[in-house]
């Protein structure tokens, strides 16, 4: 099982729901921080270190949620999320169901 938790990087602690800690115990825990375009690199590094310290078994990704016209890259912001999900599925083997 995979637990995908979507958080706002501007408020990483308060955008976490406490139930997810219990739910993540026996699942692969993916934490997706949105609005990564609104923070600088040092802040992103701090959030990443904090997340790794509090949820050491989780995988973390940061996505740029600006509109397509204002983005620096040409990838849709969910491409990163999709890639993370595929890597997790591949690492868990073929015995996995994904509901979107």
PDB file of C-alpha atoms in Angstrom:
ATOM      1  CA  UNK A   1       0.000   0.000   0.000  1.00  0.00           C
ATOM      2  CA  UNK A   2       1.089   3.547  -0.720  1.00  0.00           C
ATOM      3  CA  UNK A   3       0.021   6.582   1.270  1.00  0.00           C
ATOM      4  CA  UNK A   4       0.295   9.812  -0.695  1.00  0.00           C
ATOM      5  CA  UNK A   5       0.199  12.881   1.517  1.00  0.00           C
ATOM      6  CA  UNK A   6      -0.108  16.285  -0.142  1.00  0.00           C
ATOM      7  CA  UNK A   7       1.203  19.182   1.953  1.00  0.00           C
ATOM      8  CA  UNK A   8       1.756  22.893   1.445  1.00  0.00           C
ATOM      9  CA  UNK A   9       5.487  23.582   1.753  1.00  0.00           C
ATOM     10  CA  UNK A  10       4.769  27.024   3.193  1.00  0.00           C
ATOM     11  CA  UNK A  11       3.216  25.389   6.281  1.00  0.00           C
ATOM     12  CA  UNK A  12       4.705  21.882   6.367  1.00  0.00           C
ATOM     13  CA  UNK A  13       3.827  21.003   9.963  1.00  0.00           C
ATOM     14  CA  UNK A  14       0.284  22.332  10.001  1.00  0.00           C
ATOM     15  CA  UNK A  15      -0.618  20.861   6.613  1.00  0.00           C
ATOM     16  CA  UNK A  16       0.123  17.363   7.968  1.00  0.00           C
ATOM     17  CA  UNK A  17      -2.862  15.431   9.270  1.00  0.00           C
ATOM     18  CA  UNK A  18      -2.013  13.478  12.458  1.00  0.00           C
ATOM     19  CA  UNK A  19      -3.873  10.376  11.242  1.00  0.00           C
ATOM     20  CA  UNK A  20      -1.317   9.974   8.466  1.00  0.00           C
ATOM     21  CA  UNK A  21       1.393   9.055  10.956  1.00  0.00           C
ATOM     22  CA  UNK A  22      -0.634   6.027  12.020  1.00  0.00           C
ATOM     23  CA  UNK A  23      -1.677   5.192   8.459  1.00  0.00           C
ATOM     24  CA  UNK A  24       1.920   5.351   7.195  1.00  0.00           C
ATOM     25  CA  UNK A  25       3.222   2.703   9.612  1.00  0.00           C
ATOM     26  CA  UNK A  26       2.659  -0.202   7.226  1.00  0.00           C
ATOM     27  CA  UNK A  27       2.691   1.645   3.922  1.00  0.00           C
ATOM     28  CA  UNK A  28       5.107   3.377   1.640  1.00  0.00           C
ATOM     29  CA  UNK A  29       4.686   7.030   2.620  1.00  0.00           C
ATOM     30  CA  UNK A  30       5.089   9.599  -0.144  1.00  0.00           C
ATOM     31  CA  UNK A  31       5.028  13.233   0.965  1.00  0.00           C
ATOM     32  CA  UNK A  32       4.410  15.718  -1.812  1.00  0.00           C
ATOM     33  CA  UNK A  33       5.049  19.356  -0.975  1.00  0.00           C
ATOM     34  CA  UNK A  34       3.204  21.769  -3.254  1.00  0.00           C
ATOM     35  CA  UNK A  35       4.079  25.413  -3.925  1.00  0.00           C
ATOM     36  CA  UNK A  36       7.820  24.681  -3.983  1.00  0.00           C
ATOM     37  CA  UNK A  37       8.215  27.621  -6.343  1.00  0.00           C
ATOM     38  CA  UNK A  38       7.351  29.978  -3.455  1.00  0.00           C
ATOM     39  CA  UNK A  39      10.318  29.051  -1.240  1.00  0.00           C
ATOM     40  CA  UNK A  40      14.060  29.477  -1.683  1.00  0.00           C
ATOM     41  CA  UNK A  41      16.621  26.656  -1.805  1.00  0.00           C
ATOM     42  CA  UNK A  42      17.751  26.969   1.855  1.00  0.00           C
ATOM     43  CA  UNK A  43      14.135  26.746   3.051  1.00  0.00           C
ATOM     44  CA  UNK A  44      13.539  23.719   0.843  1.00  0.00           C
ATOM     45  CA  UNK A  45      16.637  22.064   2.321  1.00  0.00           C
ATOM     46  CA  UNK A  46      15.413  22.745   5.869  1.00  0.00           C
ATOM     47  CA  UNK A  47      11.975  21.312   5.113  1.00  0.00           C
ATOM     48  CA  UNK A  48      13.559  18.251   3.521  1.00  0.00           C
ATOM     49  CA  UNK A  49      15.858  17.657   6.531  1.00  0.00           C
ATOM     50  CA  UNK A  50      12.973  18.198   8.975  1.00  0.00           C
ATOM     51  CA  UNK A  51      10.743  15.781   7.052  1.00  0.00           C
ATOM     52  CA  UNK A  52      13.481  13.142   6.964  1.00  0.00           C
ATOM     53  CA  UNK A  53      14.040  13.526  10.714  1.00  0.00           C
ATOM     54  CA  UNK A  54      10.355  13.280  11.643  1.00  0.00           C
ATOM     55  CA  UNK A  55       9.304  10.705   8.998  1.00  0.00           C
ATOM     56  CA  UNK A  56      12.550   8.820   8.237  1.00  0.00           C
ATOM     57  CA  UNK A  57      10.851   6.103   6.169  1.00  0.00           C
ATOM     58  CA  UNK A  58       9.049   8.518   3.865  1.00  0.00           C
ATOM     59  CA  UNK A  59       9.913   9.677   0.363  1.00  0.00           C
ATOM     60  CA  UNK A  60       9.651  13.405  -0.288  1.00  0.00           C
ATOM     61  CA  UNK A  61       9.097  15.347  -3.484  1.00  0.00           C
ATOM     62  CA  UNK A  62       8.599  19.054  -4.098  1.00  0.00           C
ATOM     63  CA  UNK A  63       6.415  20.296  -6.940  1.00  0.00           C
ATOM     64  CA  UNK A  64       6.116  23.652  -8.623  1.00  0.00           C
ATOM     65  CA  UNK A  65       2.422  24.528  -8.736  1.00  0.00           C
ATOM     66  CA  UNK A  66       2.547  27.696 -10.816  1.00  0.00           C
ATOM     67  CA  UNK A  67       0.375  27.882 -13.876  1.00  0.00           C
ATOM     68  CA  UNK A  68       1.984  26.469 -17.015  1.00  0.00           C
ATOM     69  CA  UNK A  69       2.600  29.925 -18.506  1.00  0.00           C
ATOM     70  CA  UNK A  70       4.653  31.098 -15.530  1.00  0.00           C
ATOM     71  CA  UNK A  71       6.789  27.996 -15.046  1.00  0.00           C
ATOM     72  CA  UNK A  72      10.483  27.772 -15.842  1.00  0.00           C
ATOM     73  CA  UNK A  73      10.268  24.147 -16.933  1.00  0.00           C
ATOM     74  CA  UNK A  74       7.958  22.487 -19.404  1.00  0.00           C
ATOM     75  CA  UNK A  75       6.943  19.568 -17.209  1.00  0.00           C
ATOM     76  CA  UNK A  76       3.517  19.432 -15.715  1.00  0.00           C
ATOM     77  CA  UNK A  77       3.857  19.523 -11.921  1.00  0.00           C
ATOM     78  CA  UNK A  78       2.262  16.128 -11.549  1.00  0.00           C
ATOM     79  CA  UNK A  79       4.932  14.541 -13.738  1.00  0.00           C
ATOM     80  CA  UNK A  80       7.247  14.561 -10.723  1.00  0.00           C
ATOM     81  CA  UNK A  81       4.547  13.016  -8.582  1.00  0.00           C
ATOM     82  CA  UNK A  82       3.809  10.386 -11.211  1.00  0.00           C
ATOM     83  CA  UNK A  83       7.507   9.510 -11.497  1.00  0.00           C
ATOM     84  CA  UNK A  84       7.706   9.123  -7.727  1.00  0.00           C
ATOM     85  CA  UNK A  85       4.704   6.823  -7.734  1.00  0.00           C
ATOM     86  CA  UNK A  86       6.150   4.697 -10.539  1.00  0.00           C
ATOM     87  CA  UNK A  87       9.476   4.334  -8.713  1.00  0.00           C
ATOM     88  CA  UNK A  88       7.651   3.246  -5.584  1.00  0.00           C
ATOM     89  CA  UNK A  89       5.516   0.760  -7.479  1.00  0.00           C
ATOM     90  CA  UNK A  90       8.574  -0.676  -9.239  1.00  0.00           C
ATOM     91  CA  UNK A  91      10.453  -1.014  -5.952  1.00  0.00           C
ATOM     92  CA  UNK A  92       7.528  -2.897  -4.366  1.00  0.00           C
ATOM     93  CA  UNK A  93       7.181  -5.418  -7.178  1.00  0.00           C
ATOM     94  CA  UNK A  94       4.160  -6.315  -9.234  1.00  0.00           C
ATOM     95  CA  UNK A  95       1.941  -7.199  -6.275  1.00  0.00           C
ATOM     96  CA  UNK A  96       0.597  -3.671  -5.827  1.00  0.00           C
ATOM     97  CA  UNK A  97      -2.680  -1.940  -6.640  1.00  0.00           C
ATOM     98  CA  UNK A  98      -2.878   1.795  -7.261  1.00  0.00           C
ATOM     99  CA  UNK A  99      -6.137   3.703  -6.937  1.00  0.00           C
ATOM    100  CA  UNK A 100      -6.184   7.283  -8.194  1.00  0.00           C
TER     101      UNK A 100
END
